[in-house]
Amino acid sequence: MSVNTGSKNIVQEESVNAFDKALIQNKLVLKREKTTTCQINVGYLCNLSCQHCHLTAGPDRKENMTKKTAEQVILYAQRSKFDTIDLTGGAPEMNPNIEMLVEKLAPLCSSIIIRSNLIAINDAQRASLINVLKKNRVIITASFPSINEAQTNAQRGAVFLKSIETLKKLNTLGYGDSKNSGLELNLVSNPTGAFMPSPQEQVEKRFRTILDNKWGIQFDNLYNFANVPLGRFKVWLKKTGNFDGYMEKLMTSFNPCAVQNLMCKNIVSIAWDGYLHDCDFNLAKKIPMAGVKTHITQMDALPAPGSFIATAEHCFTCTAGAGFT
Amino acid sequence: METYYNPQDLLKFDQIGKDAPDLAKKFFDYYGAVFAEGELTEREKSLIALAVAHAIQCPYCIDAYTQTCLEKGSNSGEMTEAIHVATAIRGGASLVHGVQMRNINDKLSMG
């Protein structure tokens, strides 16, 4: 494939995938706009092995960001000036450099997020991490797929009740009441199988009512996303004979209006080894940013607006229905 | 194997409008309005639809509304309870007619 990271978008004929065809049919062009967010994937090490994980993260994964790469990431953030920095994994809490990353990156941006599975963050051996997150006003965006215990445990292992305990603990620290405490707690829900997500507002309303009524838990926002047919989720889809039907659902749910809000227009995703991608899903599939393998040490500034964004069929996940931001 | 019920036929439902488009449009507009959120949520309406689907034993409806219930956030426990509601009403409808049987029996039989 031949690409140009500048304003000219060159895609050879053989690289036109079904997603590109859908864009062309709808007279849409997907190009990078101003990059405002830096997502940092510190590695695939995780204490859970969730069925829907697009990265196949788990306890046996060895890919974990080193201190040297973490320091390079901090230098890259210093010279790039992002509005938002988003720390993810695996379980980012399990990276030995996570506290240093938070302390050094928080002053460089107006908003910093950590993605949490609600289990690793509540481990006694990481007691200091929550204090570091609180001190730096780090937004906690937590995976919480369903308010039903059986559905959650089917996707993530037997973690539902532990997740509830962590949410209660975060509430006692002030998380989930950002208007008063400045500590934002967001939930991410996703379907626990091969089906599409509900409208976000309806899910948020229901989660808010049930979490409050049953456990007295508060949160700030809820995001409801479709699962991406990559990694362990793709294996599960194939094994259960759901892959073709799921892809068909994603493709028939293509919403041209969702393209204008795609996160890849404004985000760079840094892998554990310091290489750049257009999003965390392209990272999972090892598709480099703009189709050209580029390390953060090679980047003097933000990617130029107008740059090519690499696509593949999994991009239909982000354009299904209301979209994925 | 030939079968009267083919899952792919569900996707052809709109073909029913081919020879009577005005009636089909009226039906599908009404159908859409019925399932939109009102006093009941879309999730609650989907559970009712799933229960009715079992009462009328429509395989298309069971397929469609199992998926819809999941997409609207219901779980298998809720869906199973909904089906029991349909079953209780169906069973109860049979059983309550036993009163008629008893009335007739009492009239015809020597007490």
Coordinates of C-alpha atoms in Angstrom, one line a residue:
Chain A
M1 CA 0.0 0.0 0.0
S2 CA 1.3 3.5 -0.8
V3 CA 0.2 6.3 1.4
N4 CA 1.0 9.9 2.0
T5 CA 0.7 11.3 5.5
G6 CA 0.2 14.8 4.0
S7 CA -3.0 16.3 2.7
K8 CA -3.2 14.0 -0.4
N9 CA -4.9 10.8 0.2
I10 CA -3.4 8.0 -2.0
V11 CA -4.9 4.6 -1.7
Q12 CA -4.1 1.9 -4.2
E13 CA -6.9 -0.1 -5.7
E14 CA -6.1 -3.3 -3.8
S15 CA -6.4 -1.6 -0.5
V16 CA -10.0 -0.5 -1.0
N17 CA -11.8 -2.5 1.6
A18 CA -15.6 -2.7 2.2
F19 CA -15.4 0.2 4.6
D20 CA -13.7 2.4 2.1
K21 CA -16.3 1.4 -0.5
A22 CA -19.1 2.4 1.9
L23 CA -17.4 5.8 2.3
I24 CA -17.1 6.2 -1.4
Q25 CA -20.7 5.2 -2.0
N26 CA -21.8 7.8 0.5
K27 CA -19.5 10.4 -1.0
L28 CA -17.6 10.7 2.2
V29 CA -13.9 11.2 2.8
L30 CA -12.2 10.2 6.0
K31 CA -9.2 12.5 6.9
R32 CA -7.5 13.5 10.0
E33 CA -8.5 16.8 11.5
K34 CA -6.8 18.6 14.4
T35 CA -5.4 16.0 16.7
T36 CA -6.5 16.8 20.3
T37 CA -6.3 13.4 22.0
C38 CA -3.5 11.0 22.7
Q39 CA -4.4 7.5 23.7
I40 CA -1.6 5.6 25.3
N41 CA -1.9 1.8 25.4
V42 CA 0.7 0.8 28.0
G43 CA 0.4 -2.9 27.2
Y44 CA -1.7 -6.0 26.9
L45 CA -1.0 -7.3 30.4
C46 CA -4.4 -7.6 32.2
N47 CA -5.7 -9.5 35.3
L48 CA -8.8 -10.4 33.3
S49 CA -9.4 -12.2 30.0
C50 CA -12.6 -10.7 28.8
Q51 CA -14.5 -12.4 26.0
H52 CA -15.0 -9.2 24.1
C53 CA -11.4 -7.9 24.3
H54 CA -10.2 -6.7 20.9
L55 CA -6.6 -6.9 22.1
T56 CA -6.7 -10.4 23.6
A57 CA -5.2 -8.8 26.7
G58 CA -4.7 -11.1 29.7
P59 CA -2.4 -12.3 32.5
D60 CA 0.0 -14.1 30.1
R61 CA 0.7 -11.2 27.8
K62 CA 4.3 -9.9 27.9
E63 CA 3.8 -6.7 25.9
N64 CA 4.1 -4.0 28.5
M65 CA 5.5 -0.4 28.0
T66 CA 9.1 -0.1 29.4
K67 CA 10.3 2.9 31.4
K68 CA 12.4 4.1 28.5
T69 CA 9.3 4.1 26.2
A70 CA 7.2 5.8 28.9
E71 CA 9.8 8.6 29.1
Q72 CA 9.7 8.9 25.3
V73 CA 5.9 9.2 25.5
I74 CA 6.2 12.0 28.0
L75 CA 8.6 13.9 25.8
Y76 CA 6.3 13.4 22.8
A77 CA 3.3 14.7 24.8
Q78 CA 5.4 17.7 25.9
R79 CA 6.2 18.7 22.3
S80 CA 2.7 17.9 20.9
K81 CA 0.4 19.6 23.4
F82 CA -2.7 17.4 23.5
D83 CA -6.0 18.5 25.1
T84 CA -6.7 15.0 26.4
I85 CA -4.5 12.1 27.3
D86 CA -6.2 8.7 27.6
L87 CA -4.3 5.8 29.4
T88 CA -5.5 2.4 28.4
G89 CA -4.3 -1.3 28.2
G90 CA -4.7 -4.2 29.1
A91 CA -5.1 -3.1 32.7
P92 CA -3.1 0.1 32.7
E93 CA -2.9 -0.1 36.5
M94 CA -0.6 -3.1 36.1
N95 CA 2.1 -1.2 34.3
P96 CA 5.0 -0.4 36.7
N97 CA 5.4 3.0 35.2
I98 CA 1.7 4.1 35.5
E99 CA 2.1 6.4 38.5
M100 CA 5.1 8.2 36.8
L101 CA 3.1 8.5 33.6
V102 CA 0.1 10.1 35.4
E103 CA 2.3 12.5 37.4
K104 CA 4.2 13.7 34.4
L105 CA 1.4 13.7 31.8
A106 CA -1.4 15.3 33.9
P107 CA 0.2 18.8 33.9
L108 CA 0.6 18.6 30.1
C109 CA -3.1 18.4 29.2
S110 CA -6.4 19.8 30.4
S111 CA -8.0 16.3 30.8
I112 CA -6.4 13.0 31.6
I113 CA -8.3 9.6 31.6
I114 CA -7.5 6.2 32.8
R115 CA -9.4 3.1 31.6
S116 CA -10.1 0.7 34.4
N117 CA -11.6 -2.8 34.6
L118 CA -12.5 -1.9 38.3
I119 CA -10.5 -4.9 39.6
A120 CA -6.8 -4.1 39.1
I121 CA -7.4 -0.6 40.5
N122 CA -8.7 -2.0 43.8
D123 CA -5.8 -4.4 44.4
A124 CA -4.2 -3.8 47.8
Q125 CA -0.7 -3.8 46.2
R126 CA -1.7 -0.7 44.2
A127 CA -3.1 1.3 47.1
S128 CA -1.0 4.4 46.2
L129 CA -2.4 4.5 42.7
I130 CA -5.9 5.7 43.6
N131 CA -4.3 8.6 45.6
V132 CA -2.2 9.5 42.6
L133 CA -5.3 9.5 40.3
K134 CA -7.3 11.6 42.8
K135 CA -4.5 14.1 43.3
N136 CA -4.1 14.6 39.6
R137 CA -7.9 14.7 38.9
V138 CA -7.6 11.7 36.6
I139 CA -11.0 10.8 35.0
I140 CA -11.7 7.1 35.7
T141 CA -13.5 5.4 32.7
A142 CA -14.5 2.0 33.9
S143 CA -15.7 -1.1 32.1
F144 CA -19.1 -2.1 33.4
P145 CA -20.9 -4.0 30.6
S146 CA -24.2 -4.8 32.3
I147 CA -26.2 -4.3 35.5
N148 CA -26.9 -8.0 35.3
E149 CA -24.5 -10.1 37.3
A150 CA -24.7 -13.2 35.0
Q151 CA -24.2 -11.2 31.8
T152 CA -21.2 -9.3 33.2
N153 CA -19.6 -12.5 34.6
A154 CA -20.2 -14.3 31.3
Q155 CA -18.2 -11.6 29.5
R156 CA -15.5 -10.8 32.1
G157 CA -15.2 -13.7 34.6
A158 CA -16.6 -13.6 38.1
V159 CA -16.0 -9.9 38.7
F160 CA -19.5 -8.3 39.0
L161 CA -19.7 -8.0 42.8
K162 CA -16.0 -6.9 43.0
S163 CA -16.8 -4.2 40.5
I164 CA -19.7 -3.0 42.6
E165 CA -17.4 -2.9 45.6
T166 CA -14.8 -0.8 43.7
L167 CA -17.5 1.6 42.4
K168 CA -18.7 2.1 46.0
K169 CA -15.1 2.8 47.1
L170 CA -14.6 5.3 44.3
N171 CA -17.8 7.0 45.4
T172 CA -16.6 7.3 48.9
L173 CA -13.4 9.0 47.6
G174 CA -15.6 11.6 45.7
Y175 CA -15.5 9.9 42.3
G176 CA -18.9 9.9 40.5
D177 CA -19.9 13.4 41.7
S178 CA -17.6 15.5 39.6
K179 CA -19.7 18.7 39.9
N180 CA -18.9 18.8 43.6
S181 CA -15.6 16.9 43.8
G182 CA -14.0 17.4 40.4
L183 CA -13.5 13.7 40.3
E184 CA -15.2 12.2 37.2
L185 CA -16.3 8.5 37.1
N186 CA -17.6 7.3 33.8
L187 CA -18.9 3.8 32.9
V188 CA -18.5 2.0 29.6
S189 CA -21.2 -0.6 28.9
N190 CA -21.2 -2.9 25.9
P191 CA -23.3 -5.8 24.6
T192 CA -22.6 -9.1 26.3
G193 CA -22.8 -11.0 23.0
A194 CA -23.2 -10.8 19.3
F195 CA -25.8 -8.1 19.2
M196 CA -25.9 -4.3 18.9
P197 CA -25.9 -1.8 21.8
S198 CA -29.0 0.0 23.0
P199 CA -29.3 3.8 22.5
Q200 CA -26.9 5.3 25.1
E201 CA -29.4 7.6 26.8
Q202 CA -31.8 4.7 27.5
V203 CA -29.0 2.6 29.0
E204 CA -27.6 5.5 31.1
K205 CA -31.0 6.2 32.5
R206 CA -31.5 2.5 33.5
F207 CA -28.0 2.0 34.9
R208 CA -28.3 5.2 36.9
T209 CA -31.6 4.1 38.4
I210 CA -30.6 0.5 39.2
L211 CA -27.1 1.2 40.5
D212 CA -28.5 3.9 42.8
N213 CA -31.5 1.9 44.0
K214 CA -29.6 -1.4 44.6
W215 CA -26.2 -0.2 45.7
G216 CA -26.4 3.6 46.1
I217 CA -23.8 4.0 43.4
Q218 CA -23.4 7.3 41.5
F219 CA -21.5 7.9 38.3
D220 CA -21.1 10.9 35.9
N221 CA -21.6 9.6 32.4
L222 CA -22.2 6.3 30.6
Y223 CA -20.9 5.4 27.2
N224 CA -22.4 2.5 25.4
F225 CA -20.3 0.9 22.6
A226 CA -20.5 -2.0 20.2
N227 CA -17.9 -4.7 20.5
V228 CA -15.1 -4.6 17.9
P229 CA -14.8 -7.9 15.9
L230 CA -11.1 -8.3 16.6
G231 CA -8.9 -10.3 19.0
R232 CA -10.6 -12.5 21.5
F233 CA -14.1 -11.3 20.5
K234 CA -13.5 -12.3 16.9
V235 CA -12.3 -15.7 18.0
W236 CA -15.5 -16.0 20.0
L237 CA -17.7 -14.9 17.1
K238 CA -16.1 -17.4 14.8
K239 CA -16.3 -20.2 17.3
T240 CA -20.0 -19.7 18.0
G241 CA -20.9 -19.2 14.3
N242 CA -21.8 -15.6 14.9
F243 CA -19.1 -13.8 12.9
D244 CA -20.8 -13.4 9.5
G245 CA -24.1 -12.4 11.1
Y246 CA -22.3 -9.9 13.3
M247 CA -20.4 -8.3 10.5
E248 CA -23.6 -8.1 8.5
K249 CA -25.3 -6.3 11.4
L250 CA -22.4 -3.8 11.6
M251 CA -22.4 -3.2 7.9
T252 CA -26.2 -2.8 7.5
S253 CA -26.1 -0.4 10.5
F254 CA -23.6 1.9 8.7
N255 CA -24.7 5.4 9.5
P256 CA -23.1 8.0 7.2
C257 CA -23.8 10.8 9.8
A258 CA -21.5 8.9 12.3
V259 CA -18.5 9.4 10.1
Q260 CA -18.1 13.1 10.9
N261 CA -17.7 12.3 14.6
L262 CA -15.3 9.4 14.3
M263 CA -12.6 9.5 17.0
C264 CA -9.8 8.6 14.6
K265 CA -10.1 12.1 13.2
N266 CA -8.8 13.6 16.4
I267 CA -6.8 10.9 18.1
V268 CA -3.4 9.3 18.0
S269 CA -2.9 5.9 19.6
I270 CA 0.5 5.0 21.0
A271 CA 1.2 1.3 21.4
W272 CA 3.2 -0.2 24.3
D273 CA 6.3 -0.1 22.0
G274 CA 6.0 3.6 21.1
Y275 CA 4.6 3.1 17.6
L276 CA 1.7 5.2 16.4
H277 CA -1.7 4.1 15.2
D278 CA -4.9 5.9 14.1
C279 CA -6.9 4.2 16.9
D280 CA -6.7 1.4 19.4
F281 CA -8.5 -0.9 17.0
N282 CA -5.9 -0.4 14.3
L283 CA -3.3 -0.9 17.0
A284 CA -4.9 -4.3 17.8
K285 CA -4.6 -5.2 14.1
K286 CA -1.1 -3.7 13.8
I287 CA -2.2 -1.2 11.2
P288 CA 0.2 1.8 11.6
M289 CA -0.9 5.4 11.6
A290 CA -1.6 6.6 8.1
G291 CA -0.3 3.2 6.9
V292 CA 3.3 4.1 7.7
K293 CA 5.2 2.6 10.7
T294 CA 6.2 5.6 12.8
H295 CA 7.7 5.8 16.2
I296 CA 6.9 8.6 18.6
T297 CA 10.6 9.6 18.6
Q298 CA 10.2 10.4 14.8
M299 CA 7.4 12.8 15.4
D300 CA 8.2 16.5 15.9
A301 CA 4.6 17.6 16.2
L302 CA 1.0 16.5 15.9
P303 CA 0.0 14.6 12.7
A304 CA -1.0 17.1 10.0
P305 CA -4.7 17.8 9.5
G306 CA -5.7 16.2 6.2
S307 CA -3.5 13.2 6.8
F308 CA -4.7 9.8 5.5
I309 CA -6.4 7.5 8.1
A310 CA -5.9 3.8 7.7
T311 CA -9.2 1.8 7.6
A312 CA -10.3 -1.8 7.6
E313 CA -13.6 -3.7 7.9
H314 CA -13.6 -3.4 11.7
C315 CA -14.2 0.4 11.2
F316 CA -17.9 -0.5 10.6
T317 CA -18.1 -0.9 14.4
C318 CA -17.6 2.9 14.8
T319 CA -20.2 3.8 12.2
A320 CA -22.9 1.4 13.3
G321 CA -26.0 3.3 14.5
A322 CA -25.1 6.3 16.7
G323 CA -21.4 5.5 16.3
F324 CA -18.4 5.1 18.6
T325 CA -16.6 8.1 19.9
Chain B
M1 CA -34.5 -29.9 4.0
E2 CA -37.6 -28.0 2.9
T3 CA -39.3 -26.0 5.7
Y4 CA -42.1 -23.5 5.9
Y5 CA -40.0 -21.4 8.2
N6 CA -36.7 -19.9 6.8
P7 CA -34.9 -17.4 9.0
Q8 CA -33.9 -15.4 5.9
D9 CA -37.6 -14.8 5.1
L10 CA -37.7 -12.5 8.1
L11 CA -35.5 -10.1 6.2
K12 CA -38.0 -10.1 3.3
F13 CA -40.9 -8.9 5.5
D14 CA -41.0 -5.6 3.6
Q15 CA -41.8 -7.5 0.4
I16 CA -45.3 -7.9 1.8
G17 CA -45.9 -4.3 0.5
K18 CA -45.3 -5.3 -3.1
D19 CA -49.0 -5.7 -4.1
A20 CA -50.5 -3.6 -1.5
P21 CA -48.1 -0.7 -0.7
D22 CA -50.5 1.6 0.9
L23 CA -51.7 -1.0 3.4
A24 CA -48.1 -2.1 4.1
K25 CA -47.1 1.5 4.7
K26 CA -49.9 2.0 7.2
F27 CA -49.0 -1.2 9.0
F28 CA -45.2 -0.5 9.2
D29 CA -45.8 3.2 10.3
Y30 CA -48.2 2.0 13.0
Y31 CA -45.7 -0.8 14.0
G32 CA -42.9 1.7 14.3
A33 CA -45.0 4.0 16.4
V34 CA -46.2 1.2 18.7
F35 CA -42.6 0.3 19.6
A36 CA -41.3 3.8 20.1
E37 CA -40.7 4.9 23.7
G38 CA -43.8 6.2 25.3
E39 CA -45.2 5.6 28.8
L40 CA -43.5 2.2 28.4
T41 CA -39.8 2.1 27.5
E42 CA -38.6 0.3 24.3
R43 CA -37.1 -2.3 26.5
E44 CA -40.4 -3.0 28.3
K45 CA -42.3 -3.1 24.9
S46 CA -39.7 -5.6 23.6
L47 CA -40.3 -7.9 26.5
I48 CA -44.1 -7.8 26.0
A49 CA -43.5 -8.5 22.3
L50 CA -41.3 -11.5 23.2
A51 CA -44.0 -12.9 25.5
V52 CA -46.7 -12.4 22.8
A53 CA -44.4 -14.0 20.2
H54 CA -44.4 -17.2 22.4
A55 CA -48.1 -17.0 23.0
I56 CA -48.8 -16.9 19.2
Q57 CA -45.8 -19.2 18.6
C58 CA -44.3 -17.2 15.8
P59 CA -40.7 -18.3 15.1
Y60 CA -39.9 -15.0 13.2
C61 CA -41.1 -12.9 16.2
I62 CA -39.2 -15.1 18.7
D63 CA -36.0 -14.7 16.7
A64 CA -36.4 -11.0 16.2
Y65 CA -37.5 -10.1 19.7
T66 CA -34.9 -12.2 21.5
Q67 CA -32.3 -10.2 19.7
T68 CA -34.2 -6.9 20.3
C69 CA -34.6 -7.7 24.0
L70 CA -30.8 -8.3 24.3
E71 CA -30.1 -5.1 22.4
K72 CA -32.4 -3.1 24.7
G73 CA -30.5 -4.4 27.7
S74 CA -32.7 -7.3 28.9
N75 CA -31.2 -10.5 30.2
S76 CA -32.2 -14.1 29.9
G77 CA -33.8 -14.1 33.4
E78 CA -36.1 -11.3 32.4
M79 CA -36.9 -12.9 29.1
T80 CA -37.7 -16.2 30.7
E81 CA -40.0 -14.5 33.2
A82 CA -41.8 -12.7 30.3
I83 CA -42.4 -16.1 28.6
H84 CA -43.8 -17.5 31.9
V85 CA -46.3 -14.6 31.9
A86 CA -47.5 -15.6 28.5
T87 CA -47.6 -19.2 29.5
A88 CA -49.6 -18.5 32.7
I89 CA -52.1 -16.5 30.7
R90 CA -52.4 -19.2 28.1
G91 CA -52.7 -22.0 30.7
G92 CA -55.0 -19.9 32.8
A93 CA -57.3 -19.2 29.8
S94 CA -57.7 -23.0 29.3
L95 CA -58.2 -23.7 33.0
V96 CA -60.7 -20.9 33.6
H97 CA -63.0 -22.4 30.9
G98 CA -63.2 -25.3 33.3
V99 CA -65.8 -23.3 35.1
Q100 CA -68.0 -23.6 32.0
M101 CA -67.4 -27.4 32.1
R102 CA -68.4 -27.4 35.7
N103 CA -71.5 -25.4 35.0
I104 CA -72.6 -27.7 32.2
N105 CA -71.7 -30.8 34.2
D106 CA -73.7 -29.5 37.2
K107 CA -76.7 -28.9 35.0
L108 CA -76.7 -32.2 33.3
S109 CA -75.6 -34.5 36.1
M110 CA -77.7 -35.7 39.1
G111 CA -76.4 -33.9 42.1

